[in-house]
């Protein structure tokens, strides 16, 4: 147990767009938070990269800023825990310096490598070991792509880390990864260790030395080293826990692991992440070989995950259309004003009139199917439809996508815990409930990812005997009352979903044809300019 003077846990959540440092007391009450906008760069051929050094500098600054909000933060901190954006490839050399910029999970350069690896006769064996479908997001695929196309990067590399692993290295000087990312990328979800069969299936045996030690941050901590203490303002020697990947940390903080049966958790942020906690022996491995199986910081339990590349990003896109049109007439509404219009637009439109496929990401889709060419589309327009109908179709698509994802994980859940900014919309919660046919509860936890990370350190330092005790105090009291699905909407969306699914399947060859056509047009334009 920490001393009585040490009454604060710091959870760090290094997301794609924001790095947050959040202070909690030992019983889970949030005290203060600080955040720094994250920065990444989009490049040719689907490249999306981020500076390792800038990410660490921003993380350290977030902790410094937190210290300005919490009196005596350094002396009061019992432990620090870090989680962050999953997948991606963060290479370091033998001196622990960055080997170029990180390839983020948004990076689409390895799409062709996914196609090649999926055609291998070892692919099903790899999937049944990891429980995780191949995607250009993943470090294993990105490393395989580097072997073929960027060997100069691997020649300089001495370790392949993920975002949170890089920050843990800067905090402690220790190279490590956690059981969640290690097992769903390179290992076996049953024993949480690396698997030679998986590494061979990815063609990475010659590069196996890049994989760091696996450390479970719910059992072990490492002391904050002096250089990091100087940069963050914390005390050298403060225990640091390496959290599980952000998807699991957020699910943990939002309520996926309470004592209730057949519940699930959806995080509706820029992306859509749909998760359910199951015993290892109850994992459903679908025939398509998609989704993730990610270890939870609870013995024998894993999180089955299907993740949409884009969720609220679709809402941002449709609101952007309104912004562009209004700007042509000299109006400049704020984003808040447009968001406040969503509910009136929903009320003035009829449910289930249109189908929208929410594949707005330039990297395609990864759940419940993997297709780098997937693109957004509307089906069913007629002259009677107006902008309100467009907005409704976009919001309804998030419910359809959730139904698609949960169906790929087996039995549909009876209750969904919702987290993320978009989940605060009553219309969206109603659509989720009716689309899946499940009750919904809103998690009132503002910073679920940072809370999930902090919960791991709470168990590691002995503030709780086990994670179940921690969940009972940190999570369960912050779940709202259950909202039942509207029977009329259940009927509407029940009949709409087969149309949504059939249209998606029929459009797949069109996506590929369009992508190839656009690539040829871009190449022709580039050659003309040169």
mmCIF file of C-alpha atoms in Angstrom, residues 110-332:
data_model
loop_
_atom_site.group_PDB
_atom_site.id
_atom_site.type_symbol
_atom_site.label_atom_id
_atom_site.label_comp_id
_atom_site.label_asym_id
_atom_site.label_seq_id
_atom_site.Cartn_x
_atom_site.Cartn_y
_atom_site.Cartn_z
ATOM 1 C CA UNK A 110 0.888 -1.789 -45.863
ATOM 2 C CA UNK A 111 -2.495 -2.542 -47.473
ATOM 3 C CA UNK A 112 -0.935 -4.664 -50.228
ATOM 4 C CA UNK A 113 1.069 -6.568 -47.611
ATOM 5 C CA UNK A 114 -2.205 -7.451 -45.863
ATOM 6 C CA UNK A 115 -3.476 -8.974 -49.122
ATOM 7 C CA UNK A 116 -0.265 -10.964 -49.563
ATOM 8 C CA UNK A 117 -0.212 -12.290 -46.005
ATOM 9 C CA UNK A 118 -3.913 -13.180 -46.031
ATOM 10 C CA UNK A 119 -3.297 -15.402 -49.070
ATOM 11 C CA UNK A 120 -0.785 -17.508 -47.120
ATOM 12 C CA UNK A 121 -1.681 -21.067 -46.112
ATOM 13 C CA UNK A 122 -0.587 -20.204 -42.541
ATOM 14 C CA UNK A 123 -3.038 -17.304 -42.149
ATOM 15 C CA UNK A 124 -5.833 -19.242 -40.430
ATOM 16 C CA UNK A 125 -3.370 -20.742 -37.957
ATOM 17 C CA UNK A 126 -2.035 -17.253 -37.202
ATOM 18 C CA UNK A 127 -5.597 -15.924 -36.710
ATOM 19 C CA UNK A 128 -6.634 -18.736 -34.375
ATOM 20 C CA UNK A 129 -3.539 -18.111 -32.272
ATOM 21 C CA UNK A 130 -3.866 -14.328 -31.973
ATOM 22 C CA UNK A 131 -7.636 -14.102 -32.438
ATOM 23 C CA UNK A 132 -6.881 -11.002 -34.486
ATOM 24 C CA UNK A 133 -7.419 -10.327 -38.177
ATOM 25 C CA UNK A 134 -4.717 -8.791 -40.315
ATOM 26 C CA UNK A 135 -4.840 -5.051 -40.944
ATOM 27 C CA UNK A 136 -2.467 -2.404 -42.254
ATOM 28 C CA UNK A 137 -2.843 -0.783 -38.800
ATOM 29 C CA UNK A 138 -0.844 -3.485 -37.058
ATOM 30 C CA UNK A 139 2.811 -3.533 -36.211
ATOM 31 C CA UNK A 140 3.296 -7.083 -37.489
ATOM 32 C CA UNK A 141 1.983 -6.154 -40.933
ATOM 33 C CA UNK A 142 3.886 -2.871 -40.975
ATOM 34 C CA UNK A 143 7.142 -4.636 -40.094
ATOM 35 C CA UNK A 144 6.511 -7.202 -42.837
ATOM 36 C CA UNK A 145 5.959 -4.311 -45.240
ATOM 37 C CA UNK A 146 9.197 -2.674 -44.105
ATOM 38 C CA UNK A 147 11.093 -5.902 -44.722
ATOM 39 C CA UNK A 148 9.977 -5.789 -48.350
ATOM 40 C CA UNK A 149 10.003 -2.050 -49.016
ATOM 41 C CA UNK A 150 11.973 -0.182 -46.319
ATOM 42 C CA UNK A 151 14.788 -2.471 -45.138
ATOM 43 C CA UNK A 152 16.915 0.581 -44.318
ATOM 44 C CA UNK A 153 14.619 1.349 -41.368
ATOM 45 C CA UNK A 154 14.932 -2.126 -39.895
ATOM 46 C CA UNK A 155 18.695 -2.126 -40.418
ATOM 47 C CA UNK A 156 18.930 0.787 -37.977
ATOM 48 C CA UNK A 157 16.315 -0.513 -35.516
ATOM 49 C CA UNK A 158 17.058 -2.338 -32.266
ATOM 50 C CA UNK A 159 13.479 -2.521 -30.931
ATOM 51 C CA UNK A 160 9.936 -2.160 -32.256
ATOM 52 C CA UNK A 161 7.662 -0.441 -29.744
ATOM 53 C CA UNK A 162 4.130 0.929 -29.597
ATOM 54 C CA UNK A 163 3.191 4.460 -28.513
ATOM 55 C CA UNK A 164 2.721 3.693 -24.814
ATOM 56 C CA UNK A 165 5.871 1.513 -24.852
ATOM 57 C CA UNK A 166 7.882 4.456 -26.164
ATOM 58 C CA UNK A 167 6.573 6.715 -23.397
ATOM 59 C CA UNK A 168 7.258 3.999 -20.800
ATOM 60 C CA UNK A 169 10.834 3.795 -22.133
ATOM 61 C CA UNK A 170 11.260 7.546 -21.756
ATOM 62 C CA UNK A 171 9.786 7.458 -18.246
ATOM 63 C CA UNK A 172 11.796 4.505 -16.962
ATOM 64 C CA UNK A 173 14.615 3.665 -19.378
ATOM 65 C CA UNK A 174 13.121 0.158 -19.766
ATOM 66 C CA UNK A 175 12.125 -1.358 -23.107
ATOM 67 C CA UNK A 176 8.921 -3.347 -22.733
ATOM 68 C CA UNK A 177 5.489 -3.973 -24.132
ATOM 69 C CA UNK A 178 2.358 -5.219 -22.391
ATOM 70 C CA UNK A 179 0.523 -8.565 -22.703
ATOM 71 C CA UNK A 180 -2.356 -7.050 -24.696
ATOM 72 C CA UNK A 181 -0.432 -5.670 -27.682
ATOM 73 C CA UNK A 182 2.153 -8.459 -27.567
ATOM 74 C CA UNK A 183 -0.401 -11.255 -27.812
ATOM 75 C CA UNK A 184 -2.827 -9.820 -30.368
ATOM 76 C CA UNK A 185 0.023 -8.855 -32.700
ATOM 77 C CA UNK A 186 2.674 -11.545 -32.260
ATOM 78 C CA UNK A 187 1.386 -14.080 -29.770
ATOM 79 C CA UNK A 188 -1.255 -16.352 -28.307
ATOM 80 C CA UNK A 189 -4.130 -14.771 -26.380
ATOM 81 C CA UNK A 190 -4.414 -17.903 -24.221
ATOM 82 C CA UNK A 191 -0.937 -17.707 -22.650
ATOM 83 C CA UNK A 192 -0.145 -14.021 -23.396
ATOM 84 C CA UNK A 193 3.275 -14.869 -24.800
ATOM 85 C CA UNK A 194 4.952 -14.459 -28.184
ATOM 86 C CA UNK A 195 4.304 -17.293 -30.636
ATOM 87 C CA UNK A 196 6.923 -18.603 -33.058
ATOM 88 C CA UNK A 197 4.116 -19.747 -35.368
ATOM 89 C CA UNK A 198 2.690 -16.224 -35.574
ATOM 90 C CA UNK A 199 6.090 -14.633 -36.099
ATOM 91 C CA UNK A 200 6.835 -17.139 -38.873
ATOM 92 C CA UNK A 201 3.444 -16.512 -40.516
ATOM 93 C CA UNK A 202 4.323 -12.815 -40.697
ATOM 94 C CA UNK A 203 7.743 -13.625 -42.166
ATOM 95 C CA UNK A 204 9.526 -11.942 -39.262
ATOM 96 C CA UNK A 205 11.698 -14.676 -37.731
ATOM 97 C CA UNK A 206 14.858 -12.804 -38.757
ATOM 98 C CA UNK A 207 13.556 -9.723 -36.953
ATOM 99 C CA UNK A 208 12.249 -11.383 -33.793
ATOM 100 C CA UNK A 209 15.006 -9.663 -31.802
ATOM 101 C CA UNK A 210 13.087 -6.387 -32.240
ATOM 102 C CA UNK A 211 10.276 -7.566 -29.955
ATOM 103 C CA UNK A 212 10.694 -6.267 -26.383
ATOM 104 C CA UNK A 213 10.100 -8.003 -23.051
ATOM 105 C CA UNK A 214 6.453 -8.433 -22.030
ATOM 106 C CA UNK A 215 5.623 -6.700 -18.716
ATOM 107 C CA UNK A 216 2.227 -6.738 -16.977
ATOM 108 C CA UNK A 217 1.630 -3.327 -15.445
ATOM 109 C CA UNK A 218 -1.110 -4.608 -13.152
ATOM 110 C CA UNK A 219 1.528 -6.654 -11.298
ATOM 111 C CA UNK A 220 4.812 -4.813 -11.830
ATOM 112 C CA UNK A 221 6.058 -1.231 -11.730
ATOM 113 C CA UNK A 222 9.387 0.346 -12.661
ATOM 114 C CA UNK A 223 10.916 3.404 -10.996
ATOM 115 C CA UNK A 224 10.726 6.772 -12.768
ATOM 116 C CA UNK A 225 14.302 7.590 -13.714
ATOM 117 C CA UNK A 226 16.070 10.867 -12.989
ATOM 118 C CA UNK A 227 15.979 12.358 -16.499
ATOM 119 C CA UNK A 228 12.228 11.848 -16.769
ATOM 120 C CA UNK A 229 11.731 13.221 -13.258
ATOM 121 C CA UNK A 230 13.516 16.406 -14.299
ATOM 122 C CA UNK A 231 11.343 16.807 -17.403
ATOM 123 C CA UNK A 232 8.016 16.034 -15.729
ATOM 124 C CA UNK A 233 8.495 17.569 -12.292
ATOM 125 C CA UNK A 234 7.748 14.257 -10.579
ATOM 126 C CA UNK A 235 10.030 12.541 -8.090
ATOM 127 C CA UNK A 236 12.644 10.073 -9.271
ATOM 128 C CA UNK A 237 11.733 6.589 -8.076
ATOM 129 C CA UNK A 238 7.953 7.091 -8.416
ATOM 130 C CA UNK A 239 6.441 3.727 -9.493
ATOM 131 C CA UNK A 240 5.474 3.620 -13.183
ATOM 132 C CA UNK A 241 3.065 1.022 -14.583
ATOM 133 C CA UNK A 242 2.925 0.060 -18.258
ATOM 134 C CA UNK A 243 -0.788 -0.002 -19.004
ATOM 135 C CA UNK A 244 -2.581 -2.174 -21.519
ATOM 136 C CA UNK A 245 -3.445 -0.759 -24.955
ATOM 137 C CA UNK A 246 -5.881 2.178 -25.031
ATOM 138 C CA UNK A 247 -8.846 0.107 -26.300
ATOM 139 C CA UNK A 248 -8.654 -2.171 -23.272
ATOM 140 C CA UNK A 249 -7.854 0.638 -20.840
ATOM 141 C CA UNK A 250 -10.881 2.598 -22.053
ATOM 142 C CA UNK A 251 -13.133 -0.461 -21.919
ATOM 143 C CA UNK A 252 -11.915 -1.169 -18.399
ATOM 144 C CA UNK A 253 -12.625 2.397 -17.276
ATOM 145 C CA UNK A 254 -16.003 2.514 -19.053
ATOM 146 C CA UNK A 255 -17.483 -0.704 -17.665
ATOM 147 C CA UNK A 256 -16.766 -3.744 -19.816
ATOM 148 C CA UNK A 257 -15.646 -5.798 -16.823
ATOM 149 C CA UNK A 258 -18.351 -5.407 -14.183
ATOM 150 C CA UNK A 259 -19.975 -8.462 -12.603
ATOM 151 C CA UNK A 260 -22.959 -8.314 -14.997
ATOM 152 C CA UNK A 261 -23.382 -10.988 -17.659
ATOM 153 C CA UNK A 262 -23.534 -10.505 -21.454
ATOM 154 C CA UNK A 263 -22.589 -6.827 -21.428
ATOM 155 C CA UNK A 264 -20.479 -4.963 -23.961
ATOM 156 C CA UNK A 265 -18.821 -1.583 -24.296
ATOM 157 C CA UNK A 266 -18.750 0.766 -27.283
ATOM 158 C CA UNK A 267 -16.473 3.788 -27.411
ATOM 159 C CA UNK A 268 -17.897 6.257 -29.911
ATOM 160 C CA UNK A 269 -15.067 8.655 -30.604
ATOM 161 C CA UNK A 270 -13.297 9.509 -33.843
ATOM 162 C CA UNK A 271 -13.246 5.752 -34.347
ATOM 163 C CA UNK A 272 -15.814 3.249 -33.112
ATOM 164 C CA UNK A 273 -14.579 0.475 -30.837
ATOM 165 C CA UNK A 274 -16.975 -2.321 -29.862
ATOM 166 C CA UNK A 275 -15.876 -4.704 -27.115
ATOM 167 C CA UNK A 276 -17.056 -7.512 -24.883
ATOM 168 C CA UNK A 277 -15.231 -9.309 -22.084
ATOM 169 C CA UNK A 278 -15.246 -13.119 -22.285
ATOM 170 C CA UNK A 279 -13.321 -16.062 -20.905
ATOM 171 C CA UNK A 280 -10.582 -17.337 -23.190
ATOM 172 C CA UNK A 281 -12.492 -20.563 -23.824
ATOM 173 C CA UNK A 282 -15.576 -18.595 -24.936
ATOM 174 C CA UNK A 283 -13.846 -16.536 -27.636
ATOM 175 C CA UNK A 284 -15.757 -16.598 -30.936
ATOM 176 C CA UNK A 285 -13.388 -16.789 -33.909
ATOM 177 C CA UNK A 286 -15.426 -15.831 -36.974
ATOM 178 C CA UNK A 287 -14.988 -17.481 -40.356
ATOM 179 C CA UNK A 288 -13.824 -14.227 -41.971
ATOM 180 C CA UNK A 289 -10.804 -13.985 -39.686
ATOM 181 C CA UNK A 290 -11.494 -10.422 -38.486
ATOM 182 C CA UNK A 291 -11.493 -8.500 -35.228
ATOM 183 C CA UNK A 292 -9.163 -8.450 -32.239
ATOM 184 C CA UNK A 293 -8.813 -10.587 -29.133
ATOM 185 C CA UNK A 294 -6.988 -8.525 -26.519
ATOM 186 C CA UNK A 295 -5.880 -9.631 -23.074
ATOM 187 C CA UNK A 296 -7.535 -7.965 -20.079
ATOM 188 C CA UNK A 297 -5.704 -7.342 -16.798
ATOM 189 C CA UNK A 298 -7.818 -10.144 -15.283
ATOM 190 C CA UNK A 299 -6.599 -13.745 -15.366
ATOM 191 C CA UNK A 300 -8.310 -15.897 -17.998
ATOM 192 C CA UNK A 301 -10.334 -13.035 -19.511
ATOM 193 C CA UNK A 302 -9.925 -11.255 -22.814
ATOM 194 C CA UNK A 303 -11.690 -8.499 -24.685
ATOM 195 C CA UNK A 304 -13.148 -9.386 -28.069
ATOM 196 C CA UNK A 305 -13.016 -6.289 -30.250
ATOM 197 C CA UNK A 306 -14.300 -5.129 -33.588
ATOM 198 C CA UNK A 307 -13.263 -1.607 -34.446
ATOM 199 C CA UNK A 308 -14.542 0.773 -37.113
ATOM 200 C CA UNK A 309 -11.909 3.034 -38.647
ATOM 201 C CA UNK A 310 -14.324 5.961 -38.404
ATOM 202 C CA UNK A 311 -17.302 6.740 -36.165
ATOM 203 C CA UNK A 312 -17.752 10.374 -35.144
ATOM 204 C CA UNK A 313 -15.418 11.314 -38.006
ATOM 205 C CA UNK A 314 -18.464 10.724 -40.216
ATOM 206 C CA UNK A 315 -20.429 13.276 -38.214
ATOM 207 C CA UNK A 316 -17.532 15.734 -38.513
ATOM 208 C CA UNK A 317 -17.605 15.182 -42.284
ATOM 209 C CA UNK A 318 -21.333 15.826 -42.714
ATOM 210 C CA UNK A 319 -21.161 18.927 -40.510
ATOM 211 C CA UNK A 320 -18.230 20.049 -42.651
ATOM 212 C CA UNK A 321 -20.512 19.941 -45.693
ATOM 213 C CA UNK A 322 -22.870 22.364 -43.964
ATOM 214 C CA UNK A 323 -19.955 24.602 -43.013
ATOM 215 C CA UNK A 324 -18.722 24.763 -46.602
ATOM 216 C CA UNK A 325 -22.143 25.618 -48.036
ATOM 217 C CA UNK A 326 -22.848 28.289 -45.423
ATOM 218 C CA UNK A 327 -19.379 29.789 -45.921
ATOM 219 C CA UNK A 328 -20.218 30.380 -49.593
ATOM 220 C CA UNK A 329 -23.046 32.624 -48.378
ATOM 221 C CA UNK A 330 -20.896 34.477 -45.857
ATOM 222 C CA UNK A 331 -21.915 32.572 -42.721
ATOM 223 C CA UNK A 332 -19.435 31.021 -40.307
#
